[in-house]
Each structure stands twice: as C-alpha cells, then as structure tokens.
Amino acid sequence: MNARLISNSIRSNYYLAAEMLNVNNLNIEFLNREDKSWFKAVSNVSFTVEKGKVLGIVGESGSGKSVTSFSIMRLHDPQSTKIEGGIVFDEINLLNLSAEEIKKYRGNKIAMIFQEPMTSLNPVFTCGYQVKEAIMLHQQVDKHEAKRQTIELFKEVHLPRPENIFDSYPHQLSGGQKQRVMIAMALSCNPQLLIADEPTTALDVTVQKTILELLLKLKEERQMAMIFISHDLAVISEIADEVAVMYKGQVVEQGPAKSLFNDPQNPYTKGLLACRPAPQRLLKKLPVVADFLNAENNGADVKHMLAQNSYTPEEIAARRTELYSQPALLQLKNMCTWYPISTGLFGKTKAYVKAVDDISLEVFPGETLGLVGESGCGKTTLGRSILRLVEPTSGQVIFENTNIRSLDAKALRKMRRDVQIIFQDPYSALNPRLTVGNAIMEPLQVHKLYSNDAERKKKVLELLQRVDLKPEHFDRYPHEFSGGQRQRIVIARALALKPKFIICDESVSALDVSVQAQVLNLLRELQLEFGLTYIFISHDLAVVKHISDRMIVMNKGKIEEQGFPEDIYNNPQAEYTKQLIAAIPG
C-alpha cells in the first residue's frame, strides 16, 4: 500500500472514530388526522456530529429543527409519524430499535434540554426530586446517593444555594435558574450527546451569555458532543463549530461556523443574518428573509438596498428637533412601587421589595422611549404602574396634565382608552374561548364605540388587514395561529380604541428573528400612520436601540443611565450598561 493510501486510510479511520452521530437522508412525515393525508415536515436531511464538537441547527419556527432533534430521541408518536433514512449513533441505527431498546439511549447516552423549562418541569414536585428521580431511574442507586449526585450537579451548573434549590418548586425559581435545573437533569446520566433545543429563548442577554458559557464549559469537561438548536444565528455563532441552516424542512446550507458567517451563500442564510437588529447600524426598516429571497430571484443588489434604508444624520436631527420641541405627553415624578415582603406580629410591614424606586421621566408625543434591563429590574412593574394595573406606592403619573393616581374607577377606565398595553405573551393575553375577532371587538363593546356589532365587526376586519392578517381570521381561535400572528392580533386589539399611547412589554422577545423584524417594522409603520407614542420594554439592548428615540437602562428599580441610543451604546457610562452591551451575542 502506498503512502497516500495509508494516509487516506488513517484519516478515514480517524473521522470514523470521531463521528458520534450520523443523520443520513432523514425524511419525516406526519399524519393529518382530519383527511388522513401525510404532510412531509423534513426532507432528505443529512449531517454529522463529531465527539467534542457542537453542531448548530438554525432556522425559523416550522423549518424542521425541533422535529429533526425529536426524531433522534425517538419522541414522535409512531402511530402518526413516518420516519425514513438513517440515524446512526455509536454505530447503531436508532430507527431500527424497539420501543424498549431506545429507552437505554434516551436520557442516558443521549439527553435533551427542552425549549421551555417551566413546561418541562413538573410543577407539583421539587426540582431536586425530579433530577433525583432521573438518576435513580438510569443508574440504579439509592435515594441518598441520588440526592448527593443531584446537589453536586446543581453546584456544577452554578445554581446558588444548591441545597435550597433541591427543595424548591419550579415556580420559585427565575427563568435562568429553571434552565440550569434542566441542564443538570440532562447531565445526570453523563450523556455522550446533548441536544439543546432553544435553551436560551426569551432569556436576558446576560443570563443567555452565562448559559452559553456554561454549556461550552461542561462540553469541554465531559467531552460531550452537542446539537444546539436556535432561530438566532447570532446565538449560534457564540457556541457552534459547524452550522446547518434549515428552511422548509431541508438543509439549505451547512459548513464550518466561521466560513458560513463570514461568507453565507444561500439567500435565506443572508436574510437570517440581516434581519437581526445590529447595534452598529440604524435602519429605517429591518430587512426580512423575504427581501433576500426576492432579491436573489430578481437579481437585486442587497448591499445597495440596505444602504438606501439607513437614516442620515440630518434625518435623525430633524426628528429629534420635532419631538423635543413640544410638551411631554407623559410625566413620572418620583414614582415608587414597593411590595411588602414580611410582616410583624400584628401584620405590620417590616421590609419591601423596591421594584420601582424613585423614577422620574418624560415621554413626548410620537416618541418611542425604550426601557432596557434584565428580568427583575422593574421594567414591567413600571409599565403596569403607569396604567395602575399595579398601584404605585407614591409619586405622580401625569398623562395629558392629569394625575392618573387621582382618578376614580370610572375616570380611570375612560383614560385607558388612550393608554393601551401589549403584553409579553400574546397567547396568555387572549381568551382561548373567544375567536380573535370577538377578542378585538370586546373593548369596542365595553367602551360603547360605534352603533352596533355590525359596525364594530367592520372596524375589526379593517384592523386585521392593517396588521397583515386576513378577514377570514376573524372566526378563528388563538391556538390556530403562530406566535407572530398572535402578536399581530394583540397589536390590533390595542389599536381598536384609537389610543395615543401604547406600552409594549417584551412584545417581540420570544419571536423568531425574522418574525421579530416584521413586528418591529409594523410597530414603526403604525406609529407614523396613527401618531402613536410608545414605551418599548425589552431585555434586548439591540432591539431597543433599533426602535427607540431615547433609551433608559434600568437596574434594581432605578435608572442607571438614559440618553440617545447611539450615545449609550458607543459610550456607556454605567458598569451595568457595559455588561449588557458585552452580552449581546454575535
């Protein structure tokens, strides 16, 4: 055998040894129970995962990312799912194993961190019990040894006070802490392959950064392979060695992370990269994936398209002169919202959580004021205190020269026609028993606007079309819509009463980057069309910088700093702000 063949043989054997998972020509179909037809969700997907490496799978909701990962764990219902192709792990095709045989791999050699920890953890059992149960199931150890291992795992994932967390229920933990419990559970049996399905969605950027760093540290220490699934290419860039981009059930581009991010070839990949707000640029309108797909089809120059879309310094100066030469629409003066946390023997409050602590600010007509900070900093409490959904403890809330805190119930209800709120989770904000048309019509009925329901329905149909939904959506229920569509529904409901002022509370935090871009563009269009004023609340500094005229950074109930977005981003004064900027992925 000559030297070249020997070299090729050694290289081939090396890659065979390094390869932990090989997915080859994977096809997945689901049964439509209504008409008994089959829908193809994944088509000819192939990729490999090497030992000690991270494969990032990226794409929008519905692209097939989670469906593919669930097939590796064999979590699909065999009665309504057809899976063809090969999923070879440790030289065994997992698709050929029986239901009993796959249990030896699932949770043991292959573990998974699911997207939403609150729905993955059982609310009636303590966090420690749930991890301990997994250890006892797979390792055949007694409960004392399982508890010891659980506490050690909690220490390994940097949970504070592990012994206390062991006895805590999921609802008593923050989002980041619940995610760490899920990571500890996934690691409990020392898996060879860890699948992380959107593990940082809707987390603060600083918490997200610590979770990513933790996963990389654990991967190195345990020499695991990892599949990391996300809709956000910026997050994938922080953790992945190789990247596979999925679109409509197919892998449209894959390769080494550095090459793919520096020189993406597929227009879909280019779109995903561009529609994420970038703090370094100020665009009038965020590009969306469709722009890039259309540009590719029509031979348009995408770089020229983006350049034409940027604000000039003169346009920014003119807008600021117009905004800040008029009286304020809303003023907060020394507002506090404190919660009692303990009482004495006779019910006397001994201490407070100062959720909002001595806040003073102004918002001008037509302005977007961005509030940014981590969970628990007081952003949402501030927004709800303005509307008196939470009663402020002290201070003044002056809207159009009227102190909202002095209004009785009837006057407050009338005022709320002018001040609306878009809540963080549109699904929980909508009544699942009401069609979306009736949900939007309801405030019109409460405030007795228009003569009858026929006129109100006509108005609702106009609103649905204005937020890019269809008239036939009137009679559908919330569960029949995607996350982005539900967000458009609650925006339409907020617009129904023709308000002057809207509080947007984390209204894009859990959306795909491309859908997020569409909603941000819609909010800006509606502002210009209806003369709306926004307070835009988010933990994502890049998003807030994109949409805001001015920005306030909050921390522990107080204002850390405030000013124009580019000044805060380019020259932050507070150490807390510097940490937020450093945590922006990508």
Coordinates of C-alpha atoms in Angstrom, one line a residue:
M1 CA 0.0 0.0 0.0
N2 CA 1.5 3.4 -1.0
A3 CA 1.9 6.4 1.4
R4 CA -1.1 8.3 0.0
L5 CA -3.5 5.3 0.5
I6 CA -2.1 4.7 4.0
S7 CA -2.6 8.4 4.8
N8 CA -6.2 8.3 3.4
S9 CA -6.9 5.1 5.4
I10 CA -5.6 6.7 8.7
R11 CA -7.7 9.9 8.0
S12 CA -10.8 7.8 7.2
N13 CA -10.4 5.8 10.5
Y14 CA -9.9 9.0 12.5
Y15 CA -13.1 10.5 11.2
L16 CA -15.0 7.3 11.7
A17 CA -13.8 7.2 15.4
A18 CA -14.6 10.9 15.9
E19 CA -18.0 10.7 14.4
M20 CA -20.6 10.2 17.1
L21 CA -23.9 10.8 15.2
N22 CA -24.6 10.4 11.5
V23 CA -28.0 11.5 10.2
N24 CA -28.4 10.4 6.6
N25 CA -31.3 11.3 4.2
L26 CA -33.8 11.7 7.0
N27 CA -37.4 12.1 5.9
I28 CA -40.3 12.7 8.4
E29 CA -44.0 12.8 7.6
F30 CA -46.9 13.4 9.9
L31 CA -50.5 12.2 9.6
N32 CA -53.2 14.7 9.2
R33 CA -56.0 13.1 11.3
E34 CA -58.8 15.0 9.6
D35 CA -58.3 13.9 6.0
K36 CA -55.8 11.0 6.7
S37 CA -53.2 12.6 4.3
W38 CA -49.5 12.7 5.1
F39 CA -47.5 16.0 5.5
K40 CA -43.8 16.0 4.8
A41 CA -42.1 18.0 7.6
V42 CA -38.4 17.0 6.9
S43 CA -36.9 16.1 3.6
N44 CA -33.5 14.5 2.9
V45 CA -31.7 16.0 5.9
S46 CA -28.1 14.8 6.4
F47 CA -25.5 15.9 8.9
T48 CA -22.8 14.5 11.3
V49 CA -21.9 15.4 14.8
E50 CA -18.3 14.7 16.0
K51 CA -17.2 13.9 19.5
G52 CA -16.4 17.0 21.5
K53 CA -17.9 19.3 18.8
V54 CA -21.1 21.5 18.6
L55 CA -23.4 21.4 15.6
G56 CA -25.7 24.4 15.4
I57 CA -29.0 23.9 13.7
V58 CA -30.7 27.2 12.8
G59 CA -33.9 28.3 11.1
E60 CA -37.3 29.8 11.7
S61 CA -40.2 28.1 13.5
G62 CA -41.6 25.4 11.2
S63 CA -38.2 24.8 9.5
G64 CA -37.9 21.3 10.9
K65 CA -35.2 21.9 13.6
S66 CA -37.1 20.5 16.6
V67 CA -38.8 17.8 14.5
T68 CA -35.3 16.6 13.5
S69 CA -34.0 16.6 17.1
F70 CA -37.1 14.8 18.4
S71 CA -36.5 12.0 15.8
I72 CA -33.0 11.4 17.2
M73 CA -34.6 10.8 20.6
R74 CA -37.5 8.9 19.0
L75 CA -40.0 11.1 20.8
H76 CA -42.6 11.2 17.9
D77 CA -45.8 9.2 18.1
P78 CA -45.2 6.1 15.9
Q79 CA -48.9 5.9 15.1
S80 CA -48.9 9.2 13.3
T81 CA -45.3 9.6 12.2
K82 CA -43.3 8.1 9.3
I83 CA -39.5 8.3 9.6
E84 CA -37.2 7.0 6.9
G85 CA -33.4 7.3 6.5
G86 CA -30.7 6.7 9.0
I87 CA -29.9 8.0 12.5
V88 CA -26.7 6.2 13.4
F89 CA -25.4 6.7 16.9
D90 CA -22.4 4.8 18.1
E91 CA -22.7 2.5 15.0
I92 CA -26.4 1.7 15.9
N93 CA -29.2 2.9 13.7
L94 CA -31.7 4.2 16.3
L95 CA -34.6 3.9 13.9
N96 CA -34.2 0.1 14.0
L97 CA -34.5 -0.2 17.8
S98 CA -37.7 -1.3 19.5
A99 CA -39.5 1.0 22.0
E100 CA -37.8 -0.9 24.9
E101 CA -34.4 -0.8 23.3
I102 CA -34.5 3.0 22.7
K103 CA -35.0 3.6 26.4
K104 CA -31.4 2.6 27.0
Y105 CA -30.3 5.5 24.9
R106 CA -32.9 8.2 25.7
G107 CA -31.9 10.3 28.7
N108 CA -28.9 8.0 29.3
K109 CA -26.5 8.2 26.3
I110 CA -28.5 11.0 24.5
A111 CA -30.1 13.7 26.6
M112 CA -32.1 16.8 25.7
I113 CA -32.7 20.2 27.1
F114 CA -36.2 21.3 26.0
Q115 CA -37.1 24.8 24.9
E116 CA -39.4 25.9 27.8
P117 CA -38.2 24.7 31.2
M118 CA -41.4 25.7 33.0
T119 CA -43.5 23.3 30.9
S120 CA -40.8 20.6 31.1
L121 CA -40.6 20.6 34.9
N122 CA -43.5 19.1 36.9
P123 CA -44.9 22.0 39.0
V124 CA -46.1 19.6 41.8
F125 CA -42.6 18.2 42.5
T126 CA -39.5 19.9 43.8
C127 CA -36.6 20.5 41.4
G128 CA -34.3 18.2 43.4
Y129 CA -36.8 15.3 43.4
Q130 CA -37.2 15.5 39.6
V131 CA -33.4 15.3 39.0
K132 CA -33.0 12.7 41.7
E133 CA -35.7 10.6 40.0
A134 CA -33.9 10.6 36.7
I135 CA -30.7 9.5 38.4
M136 CA -32.4 6.6 40.2
L137 CA -34.1 5.5 37.0
H138 CA -30.9 5.2 34.9
Q139 CA -28.2 4.5 37.5
Q140 CA -29.8 2.1 39.9
V141 CA -28.6 3.9 43.0
D142 CA -30.5 4.5 46.3
K143 CA -32.2 7.8 47.1
H144 CA -29.4 9.1 49.4
E145 CA -26.7 8.7 46.7
A146 CA -29.1 10.2 44.1
K147 CA -29.6 13.2 46.3
R148 CA -25.9 13.7 46.7
Q149 CA -25.3 13.5 43.0
T150 CA -28.2 16.0 42.4
I151 CA -26.7 18.6 44.7
E152 CA -23.3 18.1 43.0
L153 CA -24.9 18.6 39.6
F154 CA -26.6 21.8 40.9
K155 CA -23.1 23.0 42.0
E156 CA -21.7 22.1 38.6
V157 CA -24.3 24.2 36.8
H158 CA -23.6 27.1 39.2
L159 CA -27.0 27.2 40.9
P160 CA -26.9 29.3 44.1
R161 CA -27.6 27.6 47.4
P162 CA -27.9 24.1 45.8
E163 CA -29.5 22.6 49.0
N164 CA -32.3 25.2 49.0
I165 CA -32.8 24.7 45.2
F166 CA -33.2 21.0 45.8
D167 CA -36.3 21.7 48.0
S168 CA -37.7 24.5 45.8
Y169 CA -40.5 24.2 43.3
P170 CA -40.1 25.4 39.7
H171 CA -42.3 28.4 40.2
Q172 CA -40.0 29.7 42.9
L173 CA -37.0 30.0 40.5
S174 CA -36.1 32.5 37.9
G175 CA -36.0 31.6 34.2
G176 CA -32.2 31.2 34.2
Q177 CA -32.3 29.0 37.3
K178 CA -35.0 26.7 35.8
Q179 CA -32.9 26.4 32.7
R180 CA -29.9 25.3 34.9
V181 CA -32.1 22.7 36.6
M182 CA -33.0 21.3 33.1
I183 CA -29.3 21.3 32.2
A184 CA -28.5 19.4 35.5
M185 CA -31.2 16.9 34.7
A186 CA -29.9 16.4 31.2
L187 CA -26.3 15.8 32.5
S188 CA -27.4 13.5 35.3
C189 CA -26.5 10.3 33.4
N190 CA -23.4 11.7 31.8
P191 CA -24.7 11.6 28.2
Q192 CA -22.4 11.3 25.2
L193 CA -24.6 13.6 23.1
L194 CA -26.6 16.6 24.4
I195 CA -29.4 18.2 22.4
A196 CA -30.2 21.7 23.4
D197 CA -33.5 22.9 21.8
E198 CA -33.7 26.7 22.0
P199 CA -32.4 26.7 25.6
T200 CA -31.9 30.5 25.7
T201 CA -35.1 31.7 24.1
A202 CA -36.6 34.7 25.9
L203 CA -33.7 34.9 28.5
D204 CA -32.0 38.1 29.3
V205 CA -28.8 38.6 27.2
T206 CA -26.6 38.4 30.3
V207 CA -28.3 35.2 31.5
Q208 CA -28.2 33.9 27.9
K209 CA -24.4 34.5 27.9
T210 CA -23.8 32.7 31.1
I211 CA -25.9 29.7 29.9
L212 CA -23.9 29.5 26.7
E213 CA -20.6 29.7 28.6
L214 CA -21.8 27.1 31.0
L215 CA -22.7 24.7 28.2
L216 CA -19.4 25.1 26.5
K217 CA -17.5 24.6 29.8
L218 CA -19.5 21.4 30.5
K219 CA -19.0 20.1 27.0
E220 CA -15.2 20.5 27.3
E221 CA -15.0 19.0 30.8
R222 CA -17.2 16.0 29.8
Q223 CA -16.0 15.6 26.2
M224 CA -19.6 15.6 25.0
A225 CA -20.9 16.2 21.5
M226 CA -23.7 18.8 21.3
I227 CA -26.5 19.8 18.9
F228 CA -27.6 23.4 19.7
I229 CA -30.9 24.5 18.1
S230 CA -31.8 28.1 17.7
H231 CA -33.6 30.6 15.4
D232 CA -30.9 33.2 16.1
L233 CA -27.7 33.0 14.1
A234 CA -26.0 35.4 16.5
V235 CA -26.5 33.0 19.3
I236 CA -25.3 30.0 17.2
S237 CA -22.2 32.0 16.3
E238 CA -21.2 32.0 20.0
I239 CA -21.3 28.3 20.5
A240 CA -21.2 26.2 17.3
D241 CA -18.2 24.6 15.4
E242 CA -20.4 23.5 12.5
V243 CA -23.7 25.0 11.3
A244 CA -26.7 23.6 9.4
V245 CA -29.3 26.1 8.2
M246 CA -32.8 24.6 7.8
Y247 CA -35.6 26.1 5.7
K248 CA -39.0 24.4 5.0
G249 CA -37.7 21.0 6.2
Q250 CA -34.5 21.0 4.3
V251 CA -30.9 21.9 5.0
V252 CA -30.1 24.7 2.6
E253 CA -26.6 25.5 3.7
Q254 CA -24.1 23.9 6.1
G255 CA -20.4 24.1 6.9
P256 CA -17.8 25.4 9.4
A257 CA -19.3 28.2 11.5
K258 CA -16.6 30.8 10.7
S259 CA -16.9 30.2 6.9
L260 CA -20.7 30.3 7.0
F261 CA -20.9 33.6 9.0
N262 CA -18.2 35.3 7.0
D263 CA -19.4 34.3 3.6
P264 CA -23.0 32.9 3.6
Q265 CA -24.1 31.6 0.2
N266 CA -27.8 31.0 0.5
P267 CA -30.1 34.0 0.4
Y268 CA -32.1 32.5 3.3
T269 CA -29.0 32.5 5.5
K270 CA -28.2 36.0 4.4
G271 CA -31.7 37.1 5.4
L272 CA -31.5 35.5 8.8
L273 CA -28.2 37.3 9.5
A274 CA -29.5 40.7 8.3
C275 CA -32.9 40.7 10.0
R276 CA -31.5 40.6 13.5
P277 CA -31.2 44.3 14.7
A278 CA -27.5 45.2 14.7
P279 CA -26.5 47.9 17.2
Q280 CA -23.8 49.2 14.8
R281 CA -26.4 50.5 12.2
L282 CA -29.6 52.4 12.3
L283 CA -32.1 51.3 9.7
K284 CA -35.5 52.8 8.9
K285 CA -36.8 49.3 8.3
L286 CA -35.3 45.9 9.2
P287 CA -34.8 43.6 6.3
V288 CA -36.8 40.3 6.4
V289 CA -36.0 37.0 4.9
A290 CA -38.4 37.6 2.0
D291 CA -36.4 40.6 0.9
F292 CA -33.3 38.4 0.4
L293 CA -35.2 35.6 -1.4
N294 CA -36.9 38.2 -3.7
A295 CA -33.6 40.0 -4.3
E296 CA -31.9 36.7 -5.2
N297 CA -34.8 35.9 -7.6
N298 CA -34.8 39.4 -9.2
G299 CA -31.0 39.9 -9.3
A300 CA -31.2 43.0 -7.0
D301 CA -28.2 44.4 -5.1
V302 CA -28.8 43.6 -1.5
K303 CA -26.0 45.9 -0.2
H304 CA -27.4 48.8 -2.1
M305 CA -30.9 48.0 -0.8
L306 CA -29.6 48.2 2.8
A307 CA -27.6 51.4 2.2
Q308 CA -30.8 53.1 0.9
N309 CA -32.6 52.0 4.1
S310 CA -30.4 53.8 6.6
Y311 CA -31.2 57.1 8.4
T312 CA -29.0 60.1 7.6
P313 CA -27.7 62.3 10.4
E314 CA -29.8 65.1 9.1
E315 CA -33.0 63.0 9.3
I316 CA -32.2 62.0 12.8
A317 CA -31.6 65.6 13.9
A318 CA -34.8 66.8 12.2
R319 CA -36.9 64.1 14.0
R320 CA -35.4 65.0 17.4
T321 CA -36.0 68.7 16.9
E322 CA -39.6 67.9 16.1
L323 CA -40.1 65.5 19.0
Y324 CA -38.5 67.5 21.8
S325 CA -39.8 71.0 21.0
Q326 CA -43.3 70.0 22.2
P327 CA -44.7 69.5 25.7
A328 CA -44.4 66.0 27.3
L329 CA -47.4 63.6 26.9
L330 CA -46.5 61.6 30.0
Q331 CA -44.5 62.5 33.1
L332 CA -43.5 60.3 36.0
K333 CA -42.4 62.2 39.1
N334 CA -40.6 60.3 41.9
M335 CA -42.7 57.2 41.3
C336 CA -42.2 54.2 43.6
T337 CA -43.9 50.8 43.5
W338 CA -42.9 48.7 46.6
Y339 CA -44.0 45.3 47.6
P340 CA -44.2 44.2 51.2
I341 CA -42.2 41.0 51.8
S342 CA -42.6 40.3 55.5
T343 CA -44.9 41.3 58.4
G344 CA -44.5 41.6 62.1
L345 CA -46.6 40.0 64.8
F346 CA -49.6 42.4 64.2
G347 CA -49.4 42.5 60.4
K348 CA -47.0 45.5 60.2
T349 CA -44.8 45.5 57.2
K350 CA -41.1 45.2 58.1
A351 CA -39.4 45.3 54.7
Y352 CA -40.1 46.0 51.0
V353 CA -39.0 44.9 47.5
K354 CA -38.4 48.2 45.8
A355 CA -39.5 47.1 42.3
V356 CA -39.7 50.8 41.1
D357 CA -37.7 53.2 43.2
D358 CA -38.0 57.0 42.7
I359 CA -38.3 57.0 38.9
S360 CA -38.8 60.3 37.1
L361 CA -39.0 60.6 33.3
E362 CA -40.8 62.2 30.4
V363 CA -42.3 60.8 27.2
F364 CA -43.0 63.1 24.3
P365 CA -45.8 62.7 21.7
G366 CA -44.8 60.5 18.8
E367 CA -41.7 59.3 20.6
T368 CA -40.5 55.7 21.3
L369 CA -38.9 55.5 24.7
G370 CA -37.0 52.3 25.2
L371 CA -36.7 50.6 28.7
V372 CA -34.0 48.0 28.8
G373 CA -32.6 45.8 31.6
E374 CA -32.6 42.3 33.0
S375 CA -35.6 40.5 34.4
G376 CA -36.4 41.8 37.8
C377 CA -35.0 45.3 37.1
G378 CA -38.5 46.9 37.4
K379 CA -39.3 47.5 33.7
T380 CA -42.7 45.6 33.6
T381 CA -43.7 46.9 37.0
L382 CA -43.1 50.4 35.8
G383 CA -45.2 49.9 32.7
R384 CA -48.1 48.4 34.7
S385 CA -47.8 51.1 37.4
I386 CA -48.4 53.8 34.7
L387 CA -51.8 52.1 33.9
R388 CA -52.5 51.4 37.6
L389 CA -52.7 47.7 36.8
V390 CA -50.3 47.7 39.7
E391 CA -50.9 50.5 42.2
P392 CA -47.9 52.8 42.7
T393 CA -46.8 53.3 46.3
S394 CA -46.0 57.0 45.9
G395 CA -45.2 59.7 43.3
Q396 CA -47.1 61.1 40.3
V397 CA -48.2 59.7 36.9
I398 CA -49.3 62.7 34.8
F399 CA -50.9 62.0 31.4
E400 CA -52.0 65.0 29.4
N401 CA -51.8 67.2 32.5
T402 CA -53.9 64.8 34.6
N403 CA -52.5 62.8 37.6
I404 CA -53.7 59.2 36.8
R405 CA -53.2 58.3 40.5
S406 CA -56.0 60.7 41.5
L407 CA -58.7 59.2 39.1
D408 CA -61.6 57.2 40.4
A409 CA -62.6 53.9 38.7
K410 CA -64.9 55.5 36.1
A411 CA -62.4 58.2 35.1
L412 CA -59.6 55.6 35.0
R413 CA -61.5 53.3 32.6
K414 CA -62.1 56.3 30.3
M415 CA -58.4 57.2 30.4
R416 CA -57.4 53.6 29.5
R417 CA -59.0 54.2 26.1
D418 CA -56.0 56.5 25.4
V419 CA -53.3 54.3 27.0
Q420 CA -53.1 50.6 26.0
I421 CA -50.6 47.8 26.7
I422 CA -49.3 44.9 24.6
F423 CA -48.4 42.1 27.0
Q424 CA -45.3 39.9 26.7
D425 CA -47.1 36.6 26.0
P426 CA -49.9 37.1 23.4
Y427 CA -51.3 33.6 23.9
S428 CA -52.0 34.1 27.7
A429 CA -53.3 37.6 26.9
L430 CA -56.0 36.2 24.7
N431 CA -59.1 34.3 25.9
P432 CA -58.8 30.8 24.4
R433 CA -62.6 30.6 24.3
L434 CA -63.1 33.7 22.2
T435 CA -62.4 34.0 18.5
V436 CA -59.8 36.6 17.7
G437 CA -62.4 38.8 16.1
N438 CA -64.5 38.8 19.2
A439 CA -61.4 39.4 21.3
I440 CA -60.6 42.6 19.3
M441 CA -64.3 43.6 19.3
E442 CA -64.6 43.3 23.1
P443 CA -63.0 46.6 24.1
L444 CA -65.2 48.4 21.5
Q445 CA -68.3 46.9 23.2
V446 CA -67.0 47.8 26.7
H447 CA -66.5 51.4 25.8
K448 CA -69.7 51.5 23.7
L449 CA -67.9 52.6 20.5
Y450 CA -69.9 52.5 17.2
S451 CA -73.7 52.0 17.0
N452 CA -73.9 48.2 16.8
D453 CA -71.8 45.0 16.5
A454 CA -72.1 45.0 12.7
E455 CA -70.2 48.3 12.6
R456 CA -67.8 47.1 15.2
K457 CA -67.1 44.0 13.1
K458 CA -66.4 46.1 10.1
K459 CA -63.8 48.1 12.2
V460 CA -62.2 44.8 13.4
L461 CA -61.8 43.5 9.9
E462 CA -60.1 46.7 8.9
L463 CA -57.7 46.3 11.9
L464 CA -56.9 42.7 11.0
Q465 CA -56.0 43.7 7.4
R466 CA -53.9 46.6 8.7
V467 CA -51.7 44.2 10.8
D468 CA -51.4 41.9 7.7
L469 CA -53.9 39.3 8.8
K470 CA -56.9 38.1 6.7
P471 CA -60.6 38.7 7.1
E472 CA -61.2 35.0 7.5
H473 CA -59.1 35.0 10.6
F474 CA -62.0 36.8 12.4
D475 CA -63.7 33.4 13.3
R476 CA -60.5 31.5 14.3
Y477 CA -59.3 30.9 17.8
P478 CA -55.9 31.9 19.3
H479 CA -54.4 28.3 19.2
E480 CA -54.9 28.3 15.4
F481 CA -52.2 31.0 14.9
S482 CA -48.4 31.1 15.1
G483 CA -46.6 33.2 17.7
G484 CA -46.0 36.1 15.2
Q485 CA -49.7 36.1 14.1
R486 CA -50.9 36.2 17.8
Q487 CA -48.6 39.1 18.4
R488 CA -50.3 40.9 15.4
I489 CA -53.7 40.1 16.9
V490 CA -52.9 41.7 20.3
I491 CA -51.5 44.8 18.4
A492 CA -54.8 45.0 16.5
R493 CA -56.7 44.8 19.8
A494 CA -54.5 47.6 21.3
L495 CA -55.3 49.8 18.3
A496 CA -59.0 49.2 18.4
L497 CA -59.7 52.1 20.8
K498 CA -57.5 54.5 18.8
P499 CA -55.1 55.1 21.7
K500 CA -52.5 57.9 21.9
F501 CA -50.0 55.9 23.9
I502 CA -49.1 52.2 23.9
I503 CA -46.8 50.3 26.3
C504 CA -45.1 47.4 24.5
D505 CA -44.0 44.9 27.2
E506 CA -41.4 42.4 25.8
S507 CA -43.7 42.2 22.7
V508 CA -41.1 40.5 20.5
S509 CA -38.8 38.7 23.0
A510 CA -39.9 35.1 22.1
L511 CA -40.3 35.5 18.3
D512 CA -38.0 34.2 15.5
V513 CA -35.6 36.9 14.4
S514 CA -37.4 37.2 11.0
V515 CA -40.9 37.4 12.6
Q516 CA -39.4 39.8 15.2
A517 CA -38.2 42.1 12.3
Q518 CA -41.7 42.0 10.8
V519 CA -43.4 43.0 14.1
L520 CA -40.8 45.8 14.8
N521 CA -41.4 47.2 11.2
L522 CA -45.2 47.0 11.8
L523 CA -44.9 48.9 15.1
R524 CA -42.9 51.7 13.4
E525 CA -45.3 51.9 10.5
L526 CA -48.3 52.2 12.8
Q527 CA -46.6 54.9 14.9
L528 CA -46.1 57.0 11.8
E529 CA -49.6 56.3 10.5
F530 CA -51.5 56.9 13.7
G531 CA -49.2 59.3 15.6
L532 CA -48.6 56.8 18.4
T533 CA -46.3 57.2 21.3
Y534 CA -44.6 54.1 22.7
I535 CA -42.8 52.9 25.8
F536 CA -41.0 49.9 24.5
I537 CA -39.8 47.4 27.2
S538 CA -37.2 44.7 26.4
H539 CA -34.2 42.9 27.9
D540 CA -32.6 43.0 24.4
L541 CA -30.5 46.1 24.0
A542 CA -30.0 45.6 20.3
V543 CA -33.8 45.6 19.7
V544 CA -34.3 48.6 22.0
K545 CA -31.6 50.6 20.2
H546 CA -33.1 49.9 16.8
I547 CA -36.7 51.1 17.6
S548 CA -36.1 53.8 20.3
D549 CA -35.7 57.6 20.0
R550 CA -34.3 57.7 23.6
M551 CA -33.3 54.8 25.8
I552 CA -33.4 54.3 29.6
V553 CA -31.3 51.5 31.3
M554 CA -32.9 50.2 34.5
N555 CA -31.4 48.1 37.2
K556 CA -32.8 47.1 40.6
G557 CA -35.7 49.5 40.3
K558 CA -33.6 52.6 39.4
I559 CA -32.5 54.4 36.3
E560 CA -28.8 53.6 35.6
E561 CA -28.5 55.9 32.7
Q562 CA -30.5 57.5 29.9
G563 CA -29.9 59.2 26.6
F564 CA -29.9 58.7 22.9
P565 CA -29.4 55.1 21.9
E566 CA -26.2 55.6 19.9
D567 CA -24.6 57.6 22.8
I568 CA -25.4 54.8 25.3
Y569 CA -24.2 52.1 23.0
N570 CA -21.0 53.8 21.9
N571 CA -20.1 55.4 25.2
P572 CA -21.8 53.7 28.1
Q573 CA -21.2 55.3 31.5
A574 CA -22.6 52.7 33.9
E575 CA -20.8 49.4 34.5
Y576 CA -24.2 47.6 34.3
T577 CA -24.8 49.0 30.8
K578 CA -21.3 47.9 29.7
Q579 CA -22.2 44.4 30.8
L580 CA -25.4 44.4 28.9
I581 CA -23.6 45.5 25.7
A582 CA -20.9 42.9 26.2
A583 CA -23.5 40.2 26.4
I584 CA -25.1 40.9 23.0
P585 CA -24.5 37.7 21.0
G586 CA -22.5 37.7 17.8

